[in-house]
Each structure stands twice: as structure tokens, then as C-alpha cells.
Amino acid sequence: MNILVTIAGRGGSKGVPDKNIRPLAGKPLIAHSIEQAKKWGRAKHIVVSSDSQKIIEVAKKYGALAPFVRPNELAGDTADKLSVIRHALEESEKKYETKYDLVVDMDITAPLRKKNDLENMYQLFIQKKPKLIFSVVTAHKNPYFNMVELENGVARLCKHLNSPITRRQDAPKVYAMNASLYFYHPDFLKTNPKSLFTDQTLIYEMDDVSGIDIDREIDFQLVEFLMQKGLC
């Protein structure tokens, strides 16, 4: 099976400045994902998509390919991730003259994922043949029990059942997308999708630690602490 791993990172980061190449446990943040992909061992090509020459050079140093510079229209705050991944797929197909059977997108900001997460999602993809799979963690807030929205200025539960939920344990289990791993069938990406949700979308549950996503400075500090203490 020809597998393309994509790792996408813009030069600008508002939450944590220079996040994608900031040192974490002795190496740039992006290097952790590149090395995880290499250790997994199933990828035909590991391709980084970036508008930043600095990120591209760091990625190459750690063994990734960077056959293109991401165009400006896909590098701004309004660019959607699906378009970025589709562009990486199409450019890689042309550059390496390869038809891929699977595209695996690894988010730079999830450095604690395990090799087993990649392999388990791969096996799920092979067995179920979905359009896509994305990783999740168990949500600690539940829209049936303790998440509210305002309706005409009045607080209401986000989701309702016929009978009110009075204990968290009785609420339907819900998951939070953790932006760590996405497995795409290439044909799905080529339809120019606007949403991840289809009649063939599956999830893969990660544990809370492996699934941490670095979005804010406090997240970075937490991941650094966990790595220093050997707790991940």
C-alpha cells in the first residue's frame, strides 16, 4: 500500500509564537511527528507542507520531504485544512509519480501520540474501508449534561433527550476531536470536501495524555513537563 504522510505547518502561530519549530525535549516540535512517522515505517513518503522556509529546512534536516512551498492562498488564517492536505496530495502525486492508497495527516501540535495509535488506525482503515478516520479523546464536558448555549438570552442544554439527565454517568458518551491523526482515502480528498462528516466517517479513541494538542502556552508547558518527568 502506498501511504503518504502529510505534516502541515504555517509560519505564523498566534497561540504559541514559532510553535512548529520551538524546541521541545531537545528537538523542534515538528521533529517529533516526523520521527514518529519514520518509526511507524509504513509511509512511502513523509511530506511537509509549509509556507515557511525555516520550517521546511528544519523538516528536511529531520528526514522529511518538502517538494513544494505552500501557496499564499493556503497559508492564511482562513485556509481550511482539507484544502491544504488535498494540495499536498496532488503535488506529491505529480512530484513522485505515485498513486497513493492512503493519506495520513499528522498534526505537529500532538507530539505525544504513540506508534500504536498509527498502527491501530491503519488496521481500522484496512478492515472498515471508510472515507476517513480521525482521532478523538473522551470529552470531559457533555452537551447532554453540562454544556449550555444561550437561546434568546436564556441558558439551555446544547442537546436534549426525552428524559432529563441528572447524573453525568447516564449521559450518552461523547468525544472531543483532538487534532492528532487523520486517515483519508485519497478519493475523498479529491472531491474537494468541506466537512469531515460523511456516512463513512469513523473515529479512533486515544488516551488523554497521548491525545494532548498544543494550542496555548500552558499546553506547551504541560507537554514539556510530562516529557521531562517521563509521564508520557
mmCIF file with all atom_site columns, C-alpha atoms in Angstrom:
data_model
loop_
_atom_site.group_PDB
_atom_site.id
_atom_site.type_symbol
_atom_site.label_atom_id
_atom_site.label_alt_id
_atom_site.label_comp_id
_atom_site.label_asym_id
_atom_site.label_entity_id
_atom_site.label_seq_id
_atom_site.pdbx_PDB_ins_code
_atom_site.Cartn_x
_atom_site.Cartn_y
_atom_site.Cartn_z
_atom_site.occupancy
_atom_site.B_iso_or_equiv
_atom_site.pdbx_formal_charge
_atom_site.auth_seq_id
_atom_site.auth_comp_id
_atom_site.auth_asym_id
_atom_site.auth_atom_id
_atom_site.pdbx_PDB_model_num
ATOM 1   C CA . MET A 1 1   ? 0.000   0.000  0.000  1.00 0.00 ? 1   MET A CA 1
ATOM 2   C CA . ASN A 1 2   ? 1.333   3.434  -0.954 1.00 0.00 ? 2   ASN A CA 1
ATOM 3   C CA . ILE A 1 3   ? 0.912   5.709  2.056  1.00 0.00 ? 3   ILE A CA 1
ATOM 4   C CA . LEU A 1 4   ? 1.509   9.451  2.029  1.00 0.00 ? 4   LEU A CA 1
ATOM 5   C CA . VAL A 1 5   ? 2.085   11.075 5.413  1.00 0.00 ? 5   VAL A CA 1
ATOM 6   C CA . THR A 1 6   ? 1.431   14.808 5.444  1.00 0.00 ? 6   THR A CA 1
ATOM 7   C CA . ILE A 1 7   ? 2.634   17.170 8.160  1.00 0.00 ? 7   ILE A CA 1
ATOM 8   C CA . ALA A 1 8   ? 1.322   20.703 7.734  1.00 0.00 ? 8   ALA A CA 1
ATOM 9   C CA . GLY A 1 9   ? 2.639   23.784 9.494  1.00 0.00 ? 9   GLY A CA 1
ATOM 10  C CA . ARG A 1 10  ? 2.304   27.501 8.771  1.00 0.00 ? 10  ARG A CA 1
ATOM 11  C CA . GLY A 1 11  ? 4.993   30.000 9.623  1.00 0.00 ? 11  GLY A CA 1
ATOM 12  C CA . GLY A 1 12  ? 2.678   32.139 11.733 1.00 0.00 ? 12  GLY A CA 1
ATOM 13  C CA . SER A 1 13  ? 1.233   30.901 15.021 1.00 0.00 ? 13  SER A CA 1
ATOM 14  C CA . LYS A 1 14  ? -0.858  33.176 17.205 1.00 0.00 ? 14  LYS A CA 1
ATOM 15  C CA . GLY A 1 15  ? -1.330  30.939 20.239 1.00 0.00 ? 15  GLY A CA 1
ATOM 16  C CA . VAL A 1 16  ? 2.329   29.960 20.723 1.00 0.00 ? 16  VAL A CA 1
ATOM 17  C CA . PRO A 1 17  ? 4.863   32.011 18.677 1.00 0.00 ? 17  PRO A CA 1
ATOM 18  C CA . ASP A 1 18  ? 7.037   29.898 16.314 1.00 0.00 ? 18  ASP A CA 1
ATOM 19  C CA . LYS A 1 19  ? 5.288   26.881 17.803 1.00 0.00 ? 19  LYS A CA 1
ATOM 20  C CA . ASN A 1 20  ? 6.032   24.445 14.995 1.00 0.00 ? 20  ASN A CA 1
ATOM 21  C CA . ILE A 1 21  ? 9.816   24.678 15.369 1.00 0.00 ? 21  ILE A CA 1
ATOM 22  C CA . ARG A 1 22  ? 10.031  25.613 19.037 1.00 0.00 ? 22  ARG A CA 1
ATOM 23  C CA . PRO A 1 23  ? 12.393  23.289 20.941 1.00 0.00 ? 23  PRO A CA 1
ATOM 24  C CA . LEU A 1 24  ? 10.672  20.552 22.923 1.00 0.00 ? 24  LEU A CA 1
ATOM 25  C CA . ALA A 1 25  ? 12.718  17.926 24.761 1.00 0.00 ? 25  ALA A CA 1
ATOM 26  C CA . GLY A 1 26  ? 15.821  18.799 22.766 1.00 0.00 ? 26  GLY A CA 1
ATOM 27  C CA . LYS A 1 27  ? 14.366  18.984 19.261 1.00 0.00 ? 27  LYS A CA 1
ATOM 28  C CA . PRO A 1 28  ? 11.946  21.177 17.279 1.00 0.00 ? 28  PRO A CA 1
ATOM 29  C CA . LEU A 1 29  ? 8.280   20.376 17.809 1.00 0.00 ? 29  LEU A CA 1
ATOM 30  C CA . ILE A 1 30  ? 7.823   19.313 14.173 1.00 0.00 ? 30  ILE A CA 1
ATOM 31  C CA . ALA A 1 31  ? 10.646  16.777 14.516 1.00 0.00 ? 31  ALA A CA 1
ATOM 32  C CA . HIS A 1 32  ? 8.598   14.655 16.928 1.00 0.00 ? 32  HIS A CA 1
ATOM 33  C CA . SER A 1 33  ? 5.917   13.987 14.299 1.00 0.00 ? 33  SER A CA 1
ATOM 34  C CA . ILE A 1 34  ? 8.482   13.339 11.561 1.00 0.00 ? 34  ILE A CA 1
ATOM 35  C CA . GLU A 1 35  ? 10.306  10.818 13.732 1.00 0.00 ? 35  GLU A CA 1
ATOM 36  C CA . GLN A 1 36  ? 7.048   9.120  14.734 1.00 0.00 ? 36  GLN A CA 1
ATOM 37  C CA . ALA A 1 37  ? 6.134   8.696  11.066 1.00 0.00 ? 37  ALA A CA 1
ATOM 38  C CA . LYS A 1 38  ? 9.569   7.257  10.304 1.00 0.00 ? 38  LYS A CA 1
ATOM 39  C CA . LYS A 1 39  ? 9.389   4.897  13.273 1.00 0.00 ? 39  LYS A CA 1
ATOM 40  C CA . TRP A 1 40  ? 5.946   3.669  12.179 1.00 0.00 ? 40  TRP A CA 1
ATOM 41  C CA . GLY A 1 41  ? 7.630   2.566  8.979  1.00 0.00 ? 41  GLY A CA 1
ATOM 42  C CA . ARG A 1 42  ? 4.652   2.272  6.623  1.00 0.00 ? 42  ARG A CA 1
ATOM 43  C CA . ALA A 1 43  ? 4.909   5.611  4.819  1.00 0.00 ? 43  ALA A CA 1
ATOM 44  C CA . LYS A 1 44  ? 6.202   5.713  1.262  1.00 0.00 ? 44  LYS A CA 1
ATOM 45  C CA . HIS A 1 45  ? 6.693   9.470  1.538  1.00 0.00 ? 45  HIS A CA 1
ATOM 46  C CA . ILE A 1 46  ? 6.628   11.859 4.514  1.00 0.00 ? 46  ILE A CA 1
ATOM 47  C CA . VAL A 1 47  ? 5.845   15.301 3.121  1.00 0.00 ? 47  VAL A CA 1
ATOM 48  C CA . VAL A 1 48  ? 5.789   18.619 4.959  1.00 0.00 ? 48  VAL A CA 1
ATOM 49  C CA . SER A 1 49  ? 3.528   21.409 3.699  1.00 0.00 ? 49  SER A CA 1
ATOM 50  C CA . SER A 1 50  ? 4.598   24.878 4.789  1.00 0.00 ? 50  SER A CA 1
ATOM 51  C CA . ASP A 1 51  ? 4.870   28.453 3.599  1.00 0.00 ? 51  ASP A CA 1
ATOM 52  C CA . SER A 1 52  ? 7.933   28.963 5.808  1.00 0.00 ? 52  SER A CA 1
ATOM 53  C CA . GLN A 1 53  ? 11.442  28.267 4.531  1.00 0.00 ? 53  GLN A CA 1
ATOM 54  C CA . LYS A 1 54  ? 12.592  27.981 8.130  1.00 0.00 ? 54  LYS A CA 1
ATOM 55  C CA . ILE A 1 55  ? 10.104  25.180 8.831  1.00 0.00 ? 55  ILE A CA 1
ATOM 56  C CA . ILE A 1 56  ? 10.960  23.493 5.521  1.00 0.00 ? 56  ILE A CA 1
ATOM 57  C CA . GLU A 1 57  ? 14.686  23.457 6.323  1.00 0.00 ? 57  GLU A CA 1
ATOM 58  C CA . VAL A 1 58  ? 14.082  22.047 9.796  1.00 0.00 ? 58  VAL A CA 1
ATOM 59  C CA . ALA A 1 59  ? 11.780  19.376 8.365  1.00 0.00 ? 59  ALA A CA 1
ATOM 60  C CA . LYS A 1 60  ? 14.382  18.315 5.797  1.00 0.00 ? 60  LYS A CA 1
ATOM 61  C CA . LYS A 1 61  ? 17.038  18.114 8.494  1.00 0.00 ? 61  LYS A CA 1
ATOM 62  C CA . TYR A 1 62  ? 14.929  15.533 10.335 1.00 0.00 ? 62  TYR A CA 1
ATOM 63  C CA . GLY A 1 63  ? 14.259  13.445 7.248  1.00 0.00 ? 63  GLY A CA 1
ATOM 64  C CA . ALA A 1 64  ? 11.002  14.744 5.793  1.00 0.00 ? 64  ALA A CA 1
ATOM 65  C CA . LEU A 1 65  ? 10.423  15.721 2.186  1.00 0.00 ? 65  LEU A CA 1
ATOM 66  C CA . ALA A 1 66  ? 9.354   19.234 1.204  1.00 0.00 ? 66  ALA A CA 1
ATOM 67  C CA . PRO A 1 67  ? 8.832   19.200 -2.571 1.00 0.00 ? 67  PRO A CA 1
ATOM 68  C CA . PHE A 1 68  ? 6.886   22.469 -2.665 1.00 0.00 ? 68  PHE A CA 1
ATOM 69  C CA . VAL A 1 69  ? 6.248   25.709 -0.811 1.00 0.00 ? 69  VAL A CA 1
ATOM 70  C CA . ARG A 1 70  ? 2.629   26.070 0.217  1.00 0.00 ? 70  ARG A CA 1
ATOM 71  C CA . PRO A 1 71  ? 0.947   28.799 -1.859 1.00 0.00 ? 71  PRO A CA 1
ATOM 72  C CA . ASN A 1 72  ? -0.182  32.003 -0.174 1.00 0.00 ? 72  ASN A CA 1
ATOM 73  C CA . GLU A 1 73  ? -3.883  31.254 -0.656 1.00 0.00 ? 73  GLU A CA 1
ATOM 74  C CA . LEU A 1 74  ? -3.457  28.163 1.535  1.00 0.00 ? 74  LEU A CA 1
ATOM 75  C CA . ALA A 1 75  ? -1.224  29.809 4.126  1.00 0.00 ? 75  ALA A CA 1
ATOM 76  C CA . GLY A 1 76  ? -3.538  32.347 5.751  1.00 0.00 ? 76  GLY A CA 1
ATOM 77  C CA . ASP A 1 77  ? -5.793  32.117 8.792  1.00 0.00 ? 77  ASP A CA 1
ATOM 78  C CA . THR A 1 78  ? -8.818  31.431 6.595  1.00 0.00 ? 78  THR A CA 1
ATOM 79  C CA . ALA A 1 79  ? -7.335  28.441 4.736  1.00 0.00 ? 79  ALA A CA 1
ATOM 80  C CA . ASP A 1 80  ? -9.064  25.173 5.624  1.00 0.00 ? 80  ASP A CA 1
ATOM 81  C CA . LYS A 1 81  ? -7.020  22.088 6.476  1.00 0.00 ? 81  LYS A CA 1
ATOM 82  C CA . LEU A 1 82  ? -8.746  19.810 3.974  1.00 0.00 ? 82  LEU A CA 1
ATOM 83  C CA . SER A 1 83  ? -7.656  22.046 1.098  1.00 0.00 ? 83  SER A CA 1
ATOM 84  C CA . VAL A 1 84  ? -4.101  22.059 2.441  1.00 0.00 ? 84  VAL A CA 1
ATOM 85  C CA . ILE A 1 85  ? -3.996  18.258 2.585  1.00 0.00 ? 85  ILE A CA 1
ATOM 86  C CA . ARG A 1 86  ? -5.563  17.907 -0.857 1.00 0.00 ? 86  ARG A CA 1
ATOM 87  C CA . HIS A 1 87  ? -2.921  20.251 -2.278 1.00 0.00 ? 87  HIS A CA 1
ATOM 88  C CA . ALA A 1 88  ? -0.147  18.222 -0.632 1.00 0.00 ? 88  ALA A CA 1
ATOM 89  C CA . LEU A 1 89  ? -1.598  15.021 -2.088 1.00 0.00 ? 89  LEU A CA 1
ATOM 90  C CA . GLU A 1 90  ? -1.856  16.412 -5.611 1.00 0.00 ? 90  GLU A CA 1
ATOM 91  C CA . GLU A 1 91  ? 1.632   17.933 -5.543 1.00 0.00 ? 91  GLU A CA 1
ATOM 92  C CA . SER A 1 92  ? 3.157   14.723 -4.165 1.00 0.00 ? 92  SER A CA 1
ATOM 93  C CA . GLU A 1 93  ? 1.418   12.620 -6.813 1.00 0.00 ? 93  GLU A CA 1
ATOM 94  C CA . LYS A 1 94  ? 2.968   14.789 -9.523 1.00 0.00 ? 94  LYS A CA 1
ATOM 95  C CA . LYS A 1 95  ? 6.410   15.059 -7.943 1.00 0.00 ? 95  LYS A CA 1
ATOM 96  C CA . TYR A 1 96  ? 6.843   11.382 -7.089 1.00 0.00 ? 96  TYR A CA 1
ATOM 97  C CA . GLU A 1 97  ? 4.660   9.940  -9.873 1.00 0.00 ? 97  GLU A CA 1
ATOM 98  C CA . THR A 1 98  ? 2.825   7.846  -7.302 1.00 0.00 ? 98  THR A CA 1
ATOM 99  C CA . LYS A 1 99  ? -0.814  6.920  -6.817 1.00 0.00 ? 99  LYS A CA 1
ATOM 100 C CA . TYR A 1 100 ? -1.446  6.816  -3.071 1.00 0.00 ? 100 TYR A CA 1
ATOM 101 C CA . ASP A 1 101 ? -3.862  4.437  -1.386 1.00 0.00 ? 101 ASP A CA 1
ATOM 102 C CA . LEU A 1 102 ? -3.990  6.301  1.926  1.00 0.00 ? 102 LEU A CA 1
ATOM 103 C CA . VAL A 1 103 ? -3.172  9.786  3.206  1.00 0.00 ? 103 VAL A CA 1
ATOM 104 C CA . VAL A 1 104 ? -2.239  10.099 6.877  1.00 0.00 ? 104 VAL A CA 1
ATOM 105 C CA . ASP A 1 105 ? -2.159  13.621 8.267  1.00 0.00 ? 105 ASP A CA 1
ATOM 106 C CA . MET A 1 106 ? -0.182  14.076 11.469 1.00 0.00 ? 106 MET A CA 1
ATOM 107 C CA . ASP A 1 107 ? -0.678  17.336 13.309 1.00 0.00 ? 107 ASP A CA 1
ATOM 108 C CA . ILE A 1 108 ? 2.553   18.927 14.511 1.00 0.00 ? 108 ILE A CA 1
ATOM 109 C CA . THR A 1 109 ? 0.929   20.006 17.775 1.00 0.00 ? 109 THR A CA 1
ATOM 110 C CA . ALA A 1 110 ? 0.290   16.449 19.019 1.00 0.00 ? 110 ALA A CA 1
ATOM 111 C CA . PRO A 1 111 ? 3.788   15.172 19.865 1.00 0.00 ? 111 PRO A CA 1
ATOM 112 C CA . LEU A 1 112 ? 2.708   12.560 22.429 1.00 0.00 ? 112 LEU A CA 1
ATOM 113 C CA . ARG A 1 113 ? 0.901   10.182 20.065 1.00 0.00 ? 113 ARG A CA 1
ATOM 114 C CA . LYS A 1 114 ? 2.235   6.629  20.028 1.00 0.00 ? 114 LYS A CA 1
ATOM 115 C CA . LYS A 1 115 ? 3.334   4.327  17.225 1.00 0.00 ? 115 LYS A CA 1
ATOM 116 C CA . ASN A 1 116 ? 0.459   2.061  18.300 1.00 0.00 ? 116 ASN A CA 1
ATOM 117 C CA . ASP A 1 117 ? -2.022  4.851  17.565 1.00 0.00 ? 117 ASP A CA 1
ATOM 118 C CA . LEU A 1 118 ? -0.803  4.991  13.977 1.00 0.00 ? 118 LEU A CA 1
ATOM 119 C CA . GLU A 1 119 ? -0.847  1.225  13.592 1.00 0.00 ? 119 GLU A CA 1
ATOM 120 C CA . ASN A 1 120 ? -4.262  0.782  15.214 1.00 0.00 ? 120 ASN A CA 1
ATOM 121 C CA . MET A 1 121 ? -5.800  3.418  12.963 1.00 0.00 ? 121 MET A CA 1
ATOM 122 C CA . TYR A 1 122 ? -4.163  1.796  9.952  1.00 0.00 ? 122 TYR A CA 1
ATOM 123 C CA . GLN A 1 123 ? -5.650  -1.582 10.832 1.00 0.00 ? 123 GLN A CA 1
ATOM 124 C CA . LEU A 1 124 ? -9.068  0.021  11.337 1.00 0.00 ? 124 LEU A CA 1
ATOM 125 C CA . PHE A 1 125 ? -8.777  1.684  7.926  1.00 0.00 ? 125 PHE A CA 1
ATOM 126 C CA . ILE A 1 126 ? -7.864  -1.620 6.268  1.00 0.00 ? 126 ILE A CA 1
ATOM 127 C CA . GLN A 1 127 ? -10.703 -3.515 7.955  1.00 0.00 ? 127 GLN A CA 1
ATOM 128 C CA . LYS A 1 128 ? -13.533 -0.977 7.615  1.00 0.00 ? 128 LYS A CA 1
ATOM 129 C CA . LYS A 1 129 ? -12.515 0.832  4.400  1.00 0.00 ? 129 LYS A CA 1
ATOM 130 C CA . PRO A 1 130 ? -14.007 4.214  5.416  1.00 0.00 ? 130 PRO A CA 1
ATOM 131 C CA . LYS A 1 131 ? -13.643 7.555  3.690  1.00 0.00 ? 131 LYS A CA 1
ATOM 132 C CA . LEU A 1 132 ? -11.780 8.845  6.707  1.00 0.00 ? 132 LEU A CA 1
ATOM 133 C CA . ILE A 1 133 ? -10.930 8.257  10.350 1.00 0.00 ? 133 ILE A CA 1
ATOM 134 C CA . PHE A 1 134 ? -9.971  10.942 12.836 1.00 0.00 ? 134 PHE A CA 1
ATOM 135 C CA . SER A 1 135 ? -8.644  10.660 16.369 1.00 0.00 ? 135 SER A CA 1
ATOM 136 C CA . VAL A 1 136 ? -10.605 11.693 19.448 1.00 0.00 ? 136 VAL A CA 1
ATOM 137 C CA . VAL A 1 137 ? -10.428 11.628 23.239 1.00 0.00 ? 137 VAL A CA 1
ATOM 138 C CA . THR A 1 138 ? -13.264 11.161 25.698 1.00 0.00 ? 138 THR A CA 1
ATOM 139 C CA . ALA A 1 139 ? -14.845 14.571 26.270 1.00 0.00 ? 139 ALA A CA 1
ATOM 140 C CA . HIS A 1 140 ? -14.827 15.874 29.838 1.00 0.00 ? 140 HIS A CA 1
ATOM 141 C CA . LYS A 1 141 ? -17.869 18.052 29.227 1.00 0.00 ? 141 LYS A CA 1
ATOM 142 C CA . ASN A 1 142 ? -21.108 16.645 27.884 1.00 0.00 ? 142 ASN A CA 1
ATOM 143 C CA . PRO A 1 143 ? -23.716 18.546 25.808 1.00 0.00 ? 143 PRO A CA 1
ATOM 144 C CA . TYR A 1 144 ? -26.472 16.377 27.297 1.00 0.00 ? 144 TYR A CA 1
ATOM 145 C CA . PHE A 1 145 ? -25.471 17.226 30.875 1.00 0.00 ? 145 PHE A CA 1
ATOM 146 C CA . ASN A 1 146 ? -23.216 20.238 31.491 1.00 0.00 ? 146 ASN A CA 1
ATOM 147 C CA . MET A 1 147 ? -22.707 22.198 28.259 1.00 0.00 ? 147 MET A CA 1
ATOM 148 C CA . VAL A 1 148 ? -25.066 25.093 27.628 1.00 0.00 ? 148 VAL A CA 1
ATOM 149 C CA . GLU A 1 149 ? -25.858 27.638 24.940 1.00 0.00 ? 149 GLU A CA 1
ATOM 150 C CA . LEU A 1 150 ? -27.891 30.811 25.034 1.00 0.00 ? 150 LEU A CA 1
ATOM 151 C CA . GLU A 1 151 ? -31.325 30.775 23.438 1.00 0.00 ? 151 GLU A CA 1
ATOM 152 C CA . ASN A 1 152 ? -32.995 34.198 23.477 1.00 0.00 ? 152 ASN A CA 1
ATOM 153 C CA . GLY A 1 153 ? -30.624 35.137 26.289 1.00 0.00 ? 153 GLY A CA 1
ATOM 154 C CA . VAL A 1 154 ? -31.551 32.095 28.401 1.00 0.00 ? 154 VAL A CA 1
ATOM 155 C CA . ALA A 1 155 ? -29.204 29.189 29.149 1.00 0.00 ? 155 ALA A CA 1
ATOM 156 C CA . ARG A 1 156 ? -30.238 25.843 27.635 1.00 0.00 ? 156 ARG A CA 1
ATOM 157 C CA . LEU A 1 157 ? -28.503 22.493 27.377 1.00 0.00 ? 157 LEU A CA 1
ATOM 158 C CA . CYS A 1 158 ? -26.880 22.042 23.967 1.00 0.00 ? 158 CYS A CA 1
ATOM 159 C CA . LYS A 1 159 ? -28.551 18.669 23.423 1.00 0.00 ? 159 LYS A CA 1
ATOM 160 C CA . HIS A 1 160 ? -31.729 17.200 24.880 1.00 0.00 ? 160 HIS A CA 1
ATOM 161 C CA . LEU A 1 161 ? -33.165 13.755 25.472 1.00 0.00 ? 161 LEU A CA 1
ATOM 162 C CA . ASN A 1 162 ? -36.781 12.904 26.217 1.00 0.00 ? 162 ASN A CA 1
ATOM 163 C CA . SER A 1 163 ? -35.938 12.497 29.911 1.00 0.00 ? 163 SER A CA 1
ATOM 164 C CA . PRO A 1 164 ? -33.593 14.968 31.667 1.00 0.00 ? 164 PRO A CA 1
ATOM 165 C CA . ILE A 1 165 ? -30.117 13.664 32.545 1.00 0.00 ? 165 ILE A CA 1
ATOM 166 C CA . THR A 1 166 ? -29.442 14.138 36.248 1.00 0.00 ? 166 THR A CA 1
ATOM 167 C CA . ARG A 1 167 ? -26.166 12.183 36.519 1.00 0.00 ? 167 ARG A CA 1
ATOM 168 C CA . ARG A 1 168 ? -23.162 12.567 34.239 1.00 0.00 ? 168 ARG A CA 1
ATOM 169 C CA . GLN A 1 169 ? -22.805 8.778  34.072 1.00 0.00 ? 169 GLN A CA 1
ATOM 170 C CA . ASP A 1 170 ? -26.241 8.494  32.447 1.00 0.00 ? 170 ASP A CA 1
ATOM 171 C CA . ALA A 1 171 ? -25.442 10.850 29.575 1.00 0.00 ? 171 ALA A CA 1
ATOM 172 C CA . PRO A 1 172 ? -24.527 9.393  26.164 1.00 0.00 ? 172 PRO A CA 1
ATOM 173 C CA . LYS A 1 173 ? -20.768 9.131  25.699 1.00 0.00 ? 173 LYS A CA 1
ATOM 174 C CA . VAL A 1 174 ? -19.354 11.930 23.586 1.00 0.00 ? 174 VAL A CA 1
ATOM 175 C CA . TYR A 1 175 ? -15.880 12.575 22.224 1.00 0.00 ? 175 TYR A CA 1
ATOM 176 C CA . ALA A 1 176 ? -13.670 15.589 21.585 1.00 0.00 ? 176 ALA A CA 1
ATOM 177 C CA . MET A 1 177 ? -11.689 15.806 18.363 1.00 0.00 ? 177 MET A CA 1
ATOM 178 C CA . ASN A 1 178 ? -8.050  16.166 19.363 1.00 0.00 ? 178 ASN A CA 1
ATOM 179 C CA . ALA A 1 179 ? -6.480  17.097 16.004 1.00 0.00 ? 179 ALA A CA 1
ATOM 180 C CA . SER A 1 180 ? -3.761  14.457 16.249 1.00 0.00 ? 180 SER A CA 1
ATOM 181 C CA . LEU A 1 181 ? -4.306  11.959 13.420 1.00 0.00 ? 181 LEU A CA 1
ATOM 182 C CA . TYR A 1 182 ? -6.444  11.821 10.289 1.00 0.00 ? 182 TYR A CA 1
ATOM 183 C CA . PHE A 1 183 ? -6.565  8.894  7.867  1.00 0.00 ? 183 PHE A CA 1
ATOM 184 C CA . TYR A 1 184 ? -8.068  9.838  4.486  1.00 0.00 ? 184 TYR A CA 1
ATOM 185 C CA . HIS A 1 185 ? -8.968  7.829  1.438  1.00 0.00 ? 185 HIS A CA 1
ATOM 186 C CA . PRO A 1 186 ? -7.413  9.876  -1.404 1.00 0.00 ? 186 PRO A CA 1
ATOM 187 C CA . ASP A 1 187 ? -10.642 9.765  -3.420 1.00 0.00 ? 187 ASP A CA 1
ATOM 188 C CA . PHE A 1 188 ? -12.422 11.547 -0.566 1.00 0.00 ? 188 PHE A CA 1
ATOM 189 C CA . LEU A 1 189 ? -9.886  14.383 -0.585 1.00 0.00 ? 189 LEU A CA 1
ATOM 190 C CA . LYS A 1 190 ? -10.212 14.780 -4.345 1.00 0.00 ? 190 LYS A CA 1
ATOM 191 C CA . THR A 1 191 ? -13.938 15.513 -4.065 1.00 0.00 ? 191 THR A CA 1
ATOM 192 C CA . ASN A 1 192 ? -12.967 18.897 -2.551 1.00 0.00 ? 192 ASN A CA 1
ATOM 193 C CA . PRO A 1 193 ? -14.854 18.174 0.699  1.00 0.00 ? 193 PRO A CA 1
ATOM 194 C CA . LYS A 1 194 ? -15.967 20.956 3.021  1.00 0.00 ? 194 LYS A CA 1
ATOM 195 C CA . SER A 1 195 ? -16.619 18.732 6.040  1.00 0.00 ? 195 SER A CA 1
ATOM 196 C CA . LEU A 1 196 ? -15.147 15.675 7.738  1.00 0.00 ? 196 LEU A CA 1
ATOM 197 C CA . PHE A 1 197 ? -18.570 14.245 8.437  1.00 0.00 ? 197 PHE A CA 1
ATOM 198 C CA . THR A 1 198 ? -19.837 11.694 5.928  1.00 0.00 ? 198 THR A CA 1
ATOM 199 C CA . ASP A 1 199 ? -21.747 8.431  6.044  1.00 0.00 ? 199 ASP A CA 1
ATOM 200 C CA . GLN A 1 200 ? -18.356 6.708  6.170  1.00 0.00 ? 200 GLN A CA 1
ATOM 201 C CA . THR A 1 201 ? -16.507 8.683  8.855  1.00 0.00 ? 201 THR A CA 1
ATOM 202 C CA . LEU A 1 202 ? -15.051 6.711  11.765 1.00 0.00 ? 202 LEU A CA 1
ATOM 203 C CA . ILE A 1 203 ? -13.265 7.690  14.971 1.00 0.00 ? 203 ILE A CA 1
ATOM 204 C CA . TYR A 1 204 ? -10.296 6.282  16.854 1.00 0.00 ? 204 TYR A CA 1
ATOM 205 C CA . GLU A 1 205 ? -10.088 6.959  20.579 1.00 0.00 ? 205 GLU A CA 1
ATOM 206 C CA . MET A 1 206 ? -6.742  7.927  22.099 1.00 0.00 ? 206 MET A CA 1
ATOM 207 C CA . ASP A 1 207 ? -5.916  8.207  25.785 1.00 0.00 ? 207 ASP A CA 1
ATOM 208 C CA . ASP A 1 208 ? -5.949  11.650 27.379 1.00 0.00 ? 208 ASP A CA 1
ATOM 209 C CA . VAL A 1 209 ? -2.162  12.044 27.523 1.00 0.00 ? 209 VAL A CA 1
ATOM 210 C CA . SER A 1 210 ? -1.294  10.746 24.054 1.00 0.00 ? 210 SER A CA 1
ATOM 211 C CA . GLY A 1 211 ? -4.062  12.918 22.667 1.00 0.00 ? 211 GLY A CA 1
ATOM 212 C CA . ILE A 1 212 ? -2.922  16.266 24.079 1.00 0.00 ? 212 ILE A CA 1
ATOM 213 C CA . ASP A 1 213 ? -2.986  19.046 21.473 1.00 0.00 ? 213 ASP A CA 1
ATOM 214 C CA . ILE A 1 214 ? -0.723  22.066 21.951 1.00 0.00 ? 214 ILE A CA 1
ATOM 215 C CA . ASP A 1 215 ? -2.906  25.098 21.326 1.00 0.00 ? 215 ASP A CA 1
ATOM 216 C CA . ARG A 1 216 ? -1.835  27.502 24.076 1.00 0.00 ? 216 ARG A CA 1
ATOM 217 C CA . GLU A 1 217 ? 1.336   28.243 26.025 1.00 0.00 ? 217 GLU A CA 1
ATOM 218 C CA . ILE A 1 218 ? 0.034   26.282 29.018 1.00 0.00 ? 218 ILE A CA 1
ATOM 219 C CA . ASP A 1 219 ? -0.380  23.212 26.777 1.00 0.00 ? 219 ASP A CA 1
ATOM 220 C CA . PHE A 1 220 ? 3.242   23.502 25.666 1.00 0.00 ? 220 PHE A CA 1
ATOM 221 C CA . GLN A 1 221 ? 4.412   23.755 29.265 1.00 0.00 ? 221 GLN A CA 1
ATOM 222 C CA . LEU A 1 222 ? 2.312   20.728 30.234 1.00 0.00 ? 222 LEU A CA 1
ATOM 223 C CA . VAL A 1 223 ? 3.705   18.562 27.425 1.00 0.00 ? 223 VAL A CA 1
ATOM 224 C CA . GLU A 1 224 ? 7.249   19.646 28.277 1.00 0.00 ? 224 GLU A CA 1
ATOM 225 C CA . PHE A 1 225 ? 6.676   18.724 31.934 1.00 0.00 ? 225 PHE A CA 1
ATOM 226 C CA . LEU A 1 226 ? 5.230   15.308 31.052 1.00 0.00 ? 226 LEU A CA 1
ATOM 227 C CA . MET A 1 227 ? 8.173   14.531 28.782 1.00 0.00 ? 227 MET A CA 1
ATOM 228 C CA . GLN A 1 228 ? 10.758  15.691 31.310 1.00 0.00 ? 228 GLN A CA 1
ATOM 229 C CA . LYS A 1 229 ? 9.182   13.564 34.041 1.00 0.00 ? 229 LYS A CA 1
ATOM 230 C CA . GLY A 1 230 ? 8.747   10.512 31.805 1.00 0.00 ? 230 GLY A CA 1
ATOM 231 C CA . LEU A 1 231 ? 4.988   10.540 32.307 1.00 0.00 ? 231 LEU A CA 1
ATOM 232 C CA . CYS A 1 232 ? 4.052   10.019 28.673 1.00 0.00 ? 232 CYS A CA 1
#
